[in-house]
Coordinates of C-alpha atoms in Angstrom, one line a residue:
M2 CA 35.6 17.2 6.7
S3 CA 32.7 19.9 5.5
P4 CA 29.4 18.0 6.1
L5 CA 28.4 19.1 3.1
R6 CA 31.6 17.0 1.1
L7 CA 29.9 14.1 3.5
F8 CA 27.0 14.1 0.6
I9 CA 29.2 13.2 -2.5
L10 CA 29.8 9.8 -3.5
L11 CA 32.4 8.3 -5.2
L12 CA 33.2 9.2 -8.4
A13 CA 32.3 6.3 -10.7
V14 CA 34.2 5.7 -14.2
F15 CA 32.4 2.2 -16.1
S16 CA 34.9 1.3 -18.7
L17 CA 34.9 -2.4 -18.9
L18 CA 31.0 -2.8 -20.0
S19 CA 30.7 -2.7 -23.7
S20 CA 27.8 0.1 -24.7
S21 CA 24.7 -0.5 -24.9
L22 CA 22.8 2.8 -25.6
S23 CA 22.4 2.9 -29.0
Q24 CA 20.3 1.2 -29.6
P25 CA 17.9 0.1 -26.2
S26 CA 14.9 -2.9 -25.9
P27 CA 11.3 -0.1 -25.7
P28 CA 10.9 -0.6 -22.0
S29 CA 8.5 -2.1 -19.5
A30 CA 5.9 1.4 -19.5
I31 CA 2.3 1.9 -19.0
L32 CA 1.2 4.5 -21.3
I33 CA -2.3 5.6 -19.5
D34 CA -3.6 8.5 -22.7
C35 CA -6.0 10.1 -20.1
G36 CA -9.8 11.0 -20.8
A37 CA -9.7 8.2 -24.0
S38 CA -11.9 6.0 -24.9
D39 CA -9.9 3.3 -26.7
S40 CA -6.2 2.2 -27.1
S41 CA -3.5 3.6 -30.1
V42 CA -0.5 4.0 -30.4
I43 CA 1.4 7.1 -31.3
D44 CA 4.9 7.1 -32.1
G45 CA 5.2 3.5 -32.2
R46 CA 3.9 3.1 -28.8
Q47 CA 1.6 1.9 -26.9
W48 CA -1.1 3.6 -24.8
Q49 CA -4.0 2.2 -23.0
S50 CA -7.6 4.0 -22.6
D51 CA -7.8 5.3 -18.6
E52 CA -10.9 3.3 -17.7
D53 CA -9.7 0.7 -16.3
F54 CA -7.2 2.9 -14.3
V55 CA -10.0 5.4 -13.1
S56 CA -13.5 5.5 -11.3
S57 CA -14.1 8.9 -11.6
G58 CA -14.0 11.4 -13.4
T59 CA -15.5 13.3 -16.8
P60 CA -13.7 12.0 -20.6
K61 CA -13.1 15.4 -22.6
N62 CA -11.7 16.7 -25.6
V63 CA -10.0 19.9 -25.4
A64 CA -11.3 23.4 -27.6
D65 CA -7.9 24.3 -28.2
K66 CA -6.4 22.4 -31.3
V67 CA -3.3 20.4 -30.9
L68 CA -0.1 18.1 -33.0
D69 CA 1.2 15.3 -29.8
E70 CA -1.9 13.4 -30.4
I71 CA -1.7 13.1 -26.5
L72 CA -2.9 15.9 -25.6
F73 CA -6.4 15.5 -27.6
T74 CA -8.9 13.9 -24.1
V75 CA -8.9 15.1 -21.0
R76 CA -9.8 13.3 -17.7
S77 CA -11.9 16.1 -16.1
F78 CA -12.4 16.2 -12.2
P79 CA -14.8 17.7 -9.8
S80 CA -13.2 20.8 -8.0
N81 CA -15.0 21.4 -5.1
L82 CA -15.4 24.7 -4.4
D83 CA -17.3 24.0 -1.4
G84 CA -13.5 24.2 0.5
T85 CA -13.6 20.3 0.8
R86 CA -10.6 18.4 -0.5
R87 CA -10.1 15.6 -2.1
K88 CA -7.9 13.5 -3.5
F89 CA -9.0 11.5 -7.7
C90 CA -6.8 8.3 -7.7
Y91 CA -5.7 6.6 -11.3
V92 CA -4.6 3.1 -10.0
V93 CA -1.3 0.9 -11.3
S94 CA -0.6 -2.3 -10.7
V95 CA 2.8 -2.8 -10.5
S96 CA 5.9 -4.3 -9.7
R97 CA 6.6 -4.5 -5.6
G98 CA 10.2 -3.0 -4.6
W99 CA 10.8 -2.0 -8.5
K100 CA 11.4 2.1 -8.9
Y101 CA 9.0 3.3 -11.5
M102 CA 9.7 7.1 -13.7
I103 CA 6.4 8.4 -13.2
R104 CA 5.6 11.5 -15.5
T105 CA 1.8 13.9 -16.0
T106 CA 1.4 15.6 -18.9
Y107 CA -1.3 18.3 -18.4
F108 CA -2.0 20.8 -21.1
Y109 CA -5.4 22.5 -20.4
G110 CA -6.8 23.0 -24.4
G111 CA -9.8 25.5 -22.4
V112 CA -11.4 22.3 -21.6
N113 CA -12.8 24.5 -18.6
G114 CA -14.5 27.2 -20.8
K115 CA -12.7 30.0 -23.1
G116 CA -12.5 32.7 -20.1
T117 CA -11.7 30.3 -16.9
P118 CA -7.3 29.8 -16.6
P119 CA -6.1 26.8 -16.0
P120 CA -6.5 25.4 -12.7
V121 CA -3.8 24.8 -10.5
F122 CA -3.6 22.6 -8.0
D123 CA -2.2 19.4 -6.8
Q124 CA -1.0 15.5 -7.3
I125 CA -0.1 12.9 -5.3
V126 CA 2.0 9.0 -5.7
D127 CA 0.0 6.9 -2.4
G128 CA 0.2 8.7 0.4
T129 CA 3.2 11.4 -0.5
F130 CA 2.3 14.7 -1.3
W131 CA 4.0 15.1 -5.1
G132 CA 3.7 18.5 -5.3
I133 CA 2.0 21.4 -6.6
V134 CA 0.7 21.2 -10.8
N135 CA 1.1 25.2 -11.7
T136 CA 0.6 25.6 -15.9
T137 CA -0.9 29.0 -16.1
A138 CA 2.9 29.9 -17.6
D139 CA 3.3 26.9 -20.2
Y140 CA -0.3 27.1 -21.8
A141 CA 0.1 31.2 -22.0
D142 CA 3.2 30.5 -24.8
G143 CA 1.0 27.2 -26.2
L144 CA 2.7 24.5 -24.6
A145 CA 2.0 21.3 -22.7
S146 CA 3.3 21.5 -18.6
Y147 CA 4.8 17.3 -17.8
Y148 CA 5.8 16.3 -14.0
E149 CA 7.7 13.2 -13.6
G150 CA 9.1 11.8 -10.7
V151 CA 10.3 7.9 -8.7
F152 CA 9.1 6.6 -6.6
M153 CA 9.5 2.8 -5.5
A154 CA 6.4 0.6 -5.2
Q155 CA 5.6 0.0 -2.2
G156 CA 3.2 -2.8 -2.5
K157 CA 1.2 -4.2 -5.9
S158 CA -0.2 -0.8 -7.5
I159 CA 0.8 2.6 -7.3
S160 CA -1.9 5.3 -7.4
V161 CA -1.4 8.7 -9.1
C162 CA -4.1 10.9 -7.2
I163 CA -5.1 14.3 -9.1
A164 CA -6.5 16.6 -6.6
S165 CA -8.2 20.0 -5.6
N166 CA -6.7 23.0 -2.8
S167 CA -6.9 26.3 -1.9
Y168 CA -5.8 27.4 -5.6
T169 CA -8.2 25.3 -7.2
T170 CA -10.8 27.2 -8.7
S171 CA -11.9 25.2 -11.9
D172 CA -12.1 21.6 -12.6
P173 CA -8.1 19.4 -12.7
F174 CA -7.9 17.9 -15.2
I175 CA -4.5 15.1 -17.3
S176 CA -3.5 14.8 -20.4
A177 CA -2.1 11.8 -20.8
L178 CA -0.1 8.8 -17.3
E179 CA 3.5 7.1 -16.8
L180 CA 5.3 4.7 -15.7
V181 CA 8.1 3.0 -16.4
R182 CA 10.3 1.0 -14.6
L183 CA 13.6 1.4 -13.7
D184 CA 17.0 -0.2 -14.7
A185 CA 17.8 -1.3 -10.2
T186 CA 20.8 0.5 -11.1
L187 CA 19.2 3.7 -12.0
Y188 CA 19.8 6.5 -9.0
N189 CA 20.4 3.2 -6.3
S190 CA 22.4 6.2 -4.1
T191 CA 18.6 7.2 -3.1
D192 CA 16.9 4.9 -0.5
F193 CA 13.3 5.5 -2.0
T194 CA 11.8 3.8 1.4
T195 CA 12.3 7.1 2.5
V196 CA 11.8 9.5 0.5
G197 CA 10.7 10.1 -3.2
M198 CA 12.5 12.5 -6.5
S199 CA 11.2 14.6 -8.1
L200 CA 12.7 15.9 -11.1
V201 CA 13.8 19.8 -11.5
A202 CA 15.7 19.2 -14.3
R203 CA 17.1 17.3 -16.7
H204 CA 19.7 19.1 -19.6
A205 CA 21.9 17.7 -22.4
F206 CA 24.6 20.9 -22.5
G207 CA 24.9 22.6 -25.8
Y208 CA 22.3 20.8 -27.4
S209 CA 19.9 23.4 -29.0
G210 CA 17.6 20.1 -30.4
P211 CA 14.5 19.3 -30.0
I212 CA 14.4 17.2 -25.8
I213 CA 16.1 14.2 -26.2
R214 CA 14.0 10.3 -25.6
F215 CA 13.1 7.5 -26.5
P216 CA 14.8 5.3 -28.3
D217 CA 17.6 7.3 -26.5
D218 CA 16.7 7.4 -23.5
Q219 CA 15.4 3.7 -23.6
F220 CA 13.6 4.9 -20.3
D221 CA 12.2 6.7 -22.5
R222 CA 13.5 10.1 -19.9
F223 CA 13.7 13.9 -20.9
W224 CA 16.7 15.8 -21.6
E225 CA 16.0 19.4 -22.8
P226 CA 18.2 21.3 -24.5
Y227 CA 20.7 23.3 -22.4
S228 CA 23.0 26.3 -24.5
L229 CA 24.7 29.0 -24.0
N230 CA 27.3 31.1 -25.8
S231 CA 30.5 28.5 -24.8
T232 CA 28.4 25.6 -26.6
V233 CA 31.2 23.8 -28.1
P234 CA 29.1 20.7 -30.7
N235 CA 30.9 18.0 -31.5
N236 CA 31.1 14.7 -33.7
R237 CA 33.0 13.5 -31.5
K238 CA 34.2 9.6 -31.6
L239 CA 33.0 8.7 -28.3
E240 CA 34.1 5.4 -25.9
V241 CA 31.7 6.4 -23.3
S242 CA 30.3 2.8 -21.3
G243 CA 28.1 1.6 -18.7
F244 CA 26.9 4.4 -17.0
W245 CA 24.6 3.1 -13.9
N246 CA 22.0 6.3 -14.4
L247 CA 21.7 5.0 -18.0
P248 CA 22.5 8.3 -20.0
P249 CA 22.1 8.5 -23.8
A250 CA 25.2 8.1 -25.3
R251 CA 23.8 11.4 -28.4
I252 CA 23.4 13.1 -25.4
F253 CA 27.3 12.9 -24.6
N254 CA 28.1 15.0 -28.5
T255 CA 27.7 18.1 -27.7
D256 CA 29.2 19.3 -24.6
L257 CA 29.5 23.2 -22.4
R258 CA 33.0 24.1 -21.8
A259 CA 35.1 27.6 -21.5
T260 CA 37.1 28.6 -24.5
Q261 CA 40.4 28.6 -22.9
V262 CA 41.6 27.1 -20.8
Q263 CA 40.2 29.3 -18.0
P264 CA 36.3 28.6 -15.0
L265 CA 33.1 27.8 -17.3
E266 CA 30.7 29.1 -14.6
F267 CA 27.0 29.2 -15.7
T268 CA 23.6 29.3 -13.7
W269 CA 21.9 25.9 -13.3
P270 CA 19.1 24.5 -12.9
P271 CA 17.9 28.6 -14.9
M272 CA 15.3 28.7 -12.3
P273 CA 15.5 29.5 -8.8
L274 CA 14.6 26.9 -6.6
T275 CA 12.8 25.7 -3.4
K276 CA 14.5 25.7 -0.1
A277 CA 15.0 21.6 0.1
T278 CA 17.9 18.7 0.0
Y279 CA 19.0 17.7 -3.9
Y280 CA 20.1 14.7 -5.9
I281 CA 22.1 15.8 -8.5
A282 CA 24.5 14.1 -11.2
L283 CA 26.2 15.3 -13.4
Y284 CA 27.6 13.6 -16.7
F285 CA 31.3 13.9 -18.5
A286 CA 32.6 12.4 -22.2
H287 CA 35.2 13.2 -24.0
D288 CA 36.3 13.0 -27.3
S289 CA 38.9 10.8 -28.3
D290 CA 40.2 12.6 -31.7
S291 CA 41.3 15.1 -29.7
L292 CA 42.7 14.2 -25.9
G293 CA 46.4 13.9 -27.5
D294 CA 49.0 14.3 -25.0
G295 CA 46.1 16.4 -22.8
S296 CA 44.6 16.4 -19.6
R297 CA 41.4 17.9 -18.5
V298 CA 41.3 18.2 -14.8
F299 CA 39.2 20.8 -13.2
D300 CA 37.9 21.5 -9.5
V301 CA 33.8 21.0 -10.0
S302 CA 31.3 23.4 -7.3
V303 CA 28.6 24.3 -6.8
N304 CA 27.6 27.9 -5.6
G305 CA 31.2 28.3 -4.6
I306 CA 30.6 24.2 -2.3
T307 CA 33.3 22.0 -3.7
Y308 CA 31.2 19.7 -4.9
Y309 CA 34.6 17.8 -6.2
K310 CA 38.4 17.9 -6.7
E311 CA 40.4 16.8 -9.7
L312 CA 37.9 15.3 -11.5
S313 CA 39.6 14.0 -14.4
V314 CA 37.4 13.6 -17.6
T315 CA 38.2 10.4 -20.2
P316 CA 36.8 9.1 -23.3
A317 CA 35.2 6.6 -21.4
G318 CA 33.1 9.1 -19.6
V319 CA 32.9 9.6 -15.7
V320 CA 30.1 10.2 -13.6
I321 CA 29.7 12.7 -10.5
F322 CA 27.1 12.4 -7.8
A323 CA 25.3 13.5 -4.5
S324 CA 22.5 12.4 -3.1
R325 CA 21.8 15.2 -1.1
W326 CA 23.1 18.9 -1.0
P327 CA 21.2 21.1 0.2
L328 CA 20.3 24.4 -2.0
E329 CA 18.2 27.4 -2.5
G330 CA 17.4 29.9 -4.8
L331 CA 19.7 30.5 -8.2
T332 CA 22.6 28.1 -8.6
T333 CA 25.7 28.4 -10.2
L334 CA 27.8 25.4 -11.4
S335 CA 31.7 26.5 -11.8
L336 CA 34.0 24.3 -13.5
S337 CA 37.2 25.1 -12.7
P338 CA 40.9 23.8 -14.8
R339 CA 43.7 22.7 -11.8
S340 CA 47.3 23.7 -12.2
G341 CA 48.7 21.4 -14.9
S342 CA 45.4 20.7 -17.2
N343 CA 46.4 22.2 -20.6
L344 CA 42.4 21.0 -21.8
S345 CA 39.8 23.1 -21.1
P346 CA 36.4 21.9 -18.6
L347 CA 33.6 20.6 -20.1
I348 CA 30.0 19.7 -19.3
N349 CA 27.7 17.4 -21.0
G350 CA 24.5 16.7 -19.4
G351 CA 22.6 17.3 -15.6
E352 CA 19.9 15.8 -13.9
M353 CA 18.6 17.0 -10.7
F354 CA 15.6 16.2 -8.5
E355 CA 14.0 17.3 -5.3
L356 CA 13.8 14.3 -3.0
V357 CA 10.9 14.3 -1.8
P358 CA 9.6 12.4 1.9
L359 CA 7.9 10.3 2.1
G360 CA 4.2 10.3 3.1
G361 CA 2.2 8.6 6.2
K362 CA 0.3 3.9 4.9
T363 CA -2.5 3.5 6.6
L364 CA -2.1 0.1 8.6
V365 CA -3.0 -2.8 5.4
R366 CA -4.6 -4.5 7.0
D367 CA -7.3 -1.5 7.1
M368 CA -6.5 -0.8 3.5
T369 CA -7.9 -4.1 2.9
A370 CA -10.4 -4.0 4.9
M371 CA -11.2 -0.5 3.5
N372 CA -10.9 -1.3 -0.1
A373 CA -13.4 -4.7 0.5
I374 CA -15.2 -2.1 1.6
K375 CA -15.2 -0.4 -0.8
N376 CA -15.8 -2.6 -3.2
S377 CA -19.0 -4.6 -2.2
F378 CA -20.8 -0.7 -2.2
E379 CA -22.3 0.3 -5.0
D380 CA -21.8 3.8 -5.3
A381 CA -18.0 3.8 -2.8
P382 CA -17.6 8.2 -2.7
A383 CA -15.9 9.2 -5.9
D384 CA -12.5 10.0 -4.2
W385 CA -12.1 6.4 -2.3
N386 CA -8.5 5.3 -4.4
G387 CA -5.5 5.5 -2.4
D388 CA -4.4 5.4 1.0
P389 CA -7.2 6.5 2.6
C390 CA -5.6 8.6 5.5
F391 CA -2.4 9.7 3.1
P392 CA -1.3 12.3 2.4
K393 CA -3.4 14.0 5.7
N394 CA -5.6 16.8 4.4
Y395 CA -7.0 14.0 1.7
S396 CA -8.3 11.2 3.7
W397 CA -11.5 9.7 2.4
S398 CA -14.0 10.5 2.4
G399 CA -16.2 9.8 5.9
V400 CA -13.2 8.5 7.8
T401 CA -11.3 9.3 10.6
C402 CA -7.6 9.0 10.8
S403 CA -5.8 8.0 13.8
E404 CA -2.2 10.4 14.9
G405 CA 0.9 8.1 16.2
P406 CA 2.9 5.8 14.6
R407 CA 0.3 3.4 13.7
I408 CA -2.4 4.5 11.2
R409 CA -6.2 3.5 12.0
I410 CA -8.8 3.8 10.7
V411 CA -11.6 5.4 13.6
T412 CA -15.0 6.6 12.5
L413 CA -16.1 6.0 9.3
N414 CA -19.6 8.2 8.7
L415 CA -20.6 8.0 5.0
T416 CA -24.8 9.0 6.6
N417 CA -26.6 10.3 3.8
M418 CA -24.9 9.9 1.3
G419 CA -26.2 7.7 -1.5
V420 CA -24.7 4.3 -0.5
S421 CA -26.1 1.2 -1.9
G422 CA -24.8 -2.1 -1.9
S423 CA -23.8 -4.5 0.8
L424 CA -21.8 -3.6 4.3
A425 CA -18.4 -6.9 4.0
P426 CA -18.0 -8.8 6.1
A427 CA -14.4 -6.7 6.0
L428 CA -15.7 -4.0 8.3
S429 CA -15.1 -6.6 11.5
K430 CA -11.1 -6.1 10.6
L431 CA -11.2 -2.3 11.4
T432 CA -10.3 -3.2 15.1
A433 CA -9.9 0.2 15.7
L434 CA -13.0 1.8 15.0
S435 CA -14.7 3.2 17.7
S436 CA -17.5 4.5 14.9
I437 CA -20.3 3.8 12.2
W438 CA -22.3 6.0 11.0
L439 CA -24.1 4.0 8.4
G440 CA -27.2 5.8 8.0
N441 CA -29.9 7.1 5.5
N442 CA -28.9 5.6 2.3
S443 CA -29.2 2.3 0.7
L444 CA -27.4 0.4 1.5
S445 CA -29.1 -4.4 1.6
G446 CA -28.0 -7.7 2.1
S447 CA -27.8 -8.9 6.3
L448 CA -25.8 -7.2 8.9
P449 CA -22.7 -8.8 8.8
D450 CA -20.5 -10.6 12.6
I451 CA -18.6 -7.3 14.0
S452 CA -17.8 -8.5 17.4
S453 CA -13.8 -8.2 16.9
L454 CA -14.4 -4.5 16.8
K455 CA -13.9 -4.5 21.3
R456 CA -13.7 0.1 20.5
L457 CA -16.9 0.8 18.6
E458 CA -19.4 3.5 20.8
S459 CA -21.7 3.9 18.2
L460 CA -22.8 2.5 15.3
H461 CA -25.7 3.5 12.7
L462 CA -27.6 1.8 9.9
E463 CA -31.1 2.9 9.7
D464 CA -32.5 4.6 7.1
N465 CA -31.2 1.6 5.0
R466 CA -33.1 -2.1 3.8
F467 CA -30.1 -4.2 5.2
S468 CA -32.6 -7.3 6.4
G469 CA -32.6 -11.2 8.0
N470 CA -31.7 -11.2 11.9
I471 CA -30.0 -9.6 13.8
P472 CA -26.2 -10.9 15.1
P473 CA -26.5 -11.7 18.4
S474 CA -22.9 -11.0 19.0
L475 CA -24.0 -7.9 18.6
G476 CA -24.4 -7.9 22.2
G477 CA -20.8 -9.2 23.0
V478 CA -20.1 -5.4 22.0
P479 CA -18.3 -4.1 25.7
H480 CA -18.0 -0.3 25.0
L481 CA -21.1 0.0 22.3
R482 CA -23.7 3.3 23.3
E483 CA -25.6 3.3 20.5
L484 CA -26.7 0.7 17.9
F485 CA -29.7 2.4 15.7
L486 CA -31.2 0.1 13.2
Q487 CA -35.1 1.7 13.0
N488 CA -36.6 2.0 9.5
N489 CA -34.9 -1.3 7.6
N490 CA -36.2 -4.8 6.3
L491 CA -34.9 -7.0 9.7
T492 CA -36.6 -9.7 10.7
G493 CA -37.2 -12.1 13.6
Q494 CA -36.1 -12.2 17.5
I495 CA -33.7 -8.1 18.8
P496 CA -31.7 -10.1 20.7
S497 CA -31.8 -10.1 24.3
N498 CA -28.5 -9.6 25.4
L499 CA -29.0 -6.3 23.9
L500 CA -32.4 -5.6 25.4
Q501 CA -30.2 -6.1 29.0
K502 CA -27.3 -3.9 27.7
P503 CA -26.8 -1.5 30.6
G504 CA -26.4 1.2 28.9
L505 CA -26.6 1.1 25.2
N506 CA -29.5 3.0 23.8
L507 CA -31.5 1.1 21.0
R508 CA -32.7 1.3 19.1
T509 CA -35.4 -0.9 16.4
S510 CA -38.4 0.4 15.7
G511 CA -39.8 0.6 11.6
N512 CA -38.4 -3.3 11.1
P513 CA -42.0 -4.7 10.7
F514 CA -41.1 -8.0 10.9
L515 CA -38.9 -7.8 13.8
T516 CA -40.3 -9.2 17.0
Q517 CA -39.4 -8.2 21.0
P518 CA -38.5 -11.1 22.2
T519 CA -41.0 -13.6 24.1
R520 CA -41.0 -13.9 27.6

């Protein structure tokens, strides 16, 4: 058996469940109108302002005229023309362990100036690089661009991030962000603990109207039209019932079919693919009025490789799918009648996703500590959202992370970054830290007990506004070699164990109320 055949999962035919696809309930969705200052109802759905989901960026109105209300505004983010890579994240509360369809929508609208082309930039989900956003071609045609993926919530929130890359020449932006919780049955052959799925194509074959979406699709997935000369529109008597991916019944109203009992061959998706592994699902259903005594049985192949043999299409409908199928370049889909089949092959719909390997994840304890530190700062760096260490090119400003299977934060350097607020006790949880450099800021409050940081070698807190005593526990940090505390508002006596610590470079000048211990 070919290794590719091992990727093919069993044919699924569900004919016992009554179909509820024609009257779906509204999805459990979070709809965010990026850049909008107020919530609104658009096409009967509630959209929220993005102000509670993101802590950076600038709301802007687009310069171009738009027909869709959701495109009136964008949130724009600095482009980092100095070459540094920073991500700016929307953080959305979700239900841990559930799969979510995430859709990002972009309409440039000239927000960076009429003479400036749309920027090219990255989008990221949690610590995973999702892909590159390039809206240039769509915008030239006056169209918005959308990207859709399916990812499992690894925790109680999902971060969706916009990030500059080496191609970015002006400020990145986003128009809308949607997260829709999916039914447990959808795409359940995929191991979402190791991969996410990025939509490549989703088509209603033989259909030539506007995009099919909610309420026809209860999860508001977009089914785009795909029409060829072999299209045969139908007003069909349907009996489809209970596909586990829950496609909308409307996609079975049309099909692509051969005009005679002969092979049907066409290119799908209609664009070349990058070399990767893909999830493919194909949907078929037969009009029960025209079946009669005939049979519709055919083989399905992709680029000449058998995808499924002897597929028998019934009025109840069938779906065949591969959870892992390697592809590159243009893809040809072929439906070839089997001997004895007296009805032409047909197909109603198809979905294709690229499998996206999940990026790494910072140790949960370190992530929790860093978020507590962020919350204690009044002017935390704008890119302190999402995973602190991942993707690797997009770690938080001032944060250096370890290598290996357990990703820890090993240095924290916010020198001269205009940070104010206090220093959270949670700093003591970052037990892999070797250096902390927070000099020349406006931090205040007392110094936390960080005696648990056994690997700490360098602690720079100079030129801030710290007050209170110097914790004697600092003298018990075994590898501490630099302790810079000058020019603060510290009081009391310098602990004698610090003055007597061998090899310690201790600086405490500029604290007028700090005294030496008495002899």
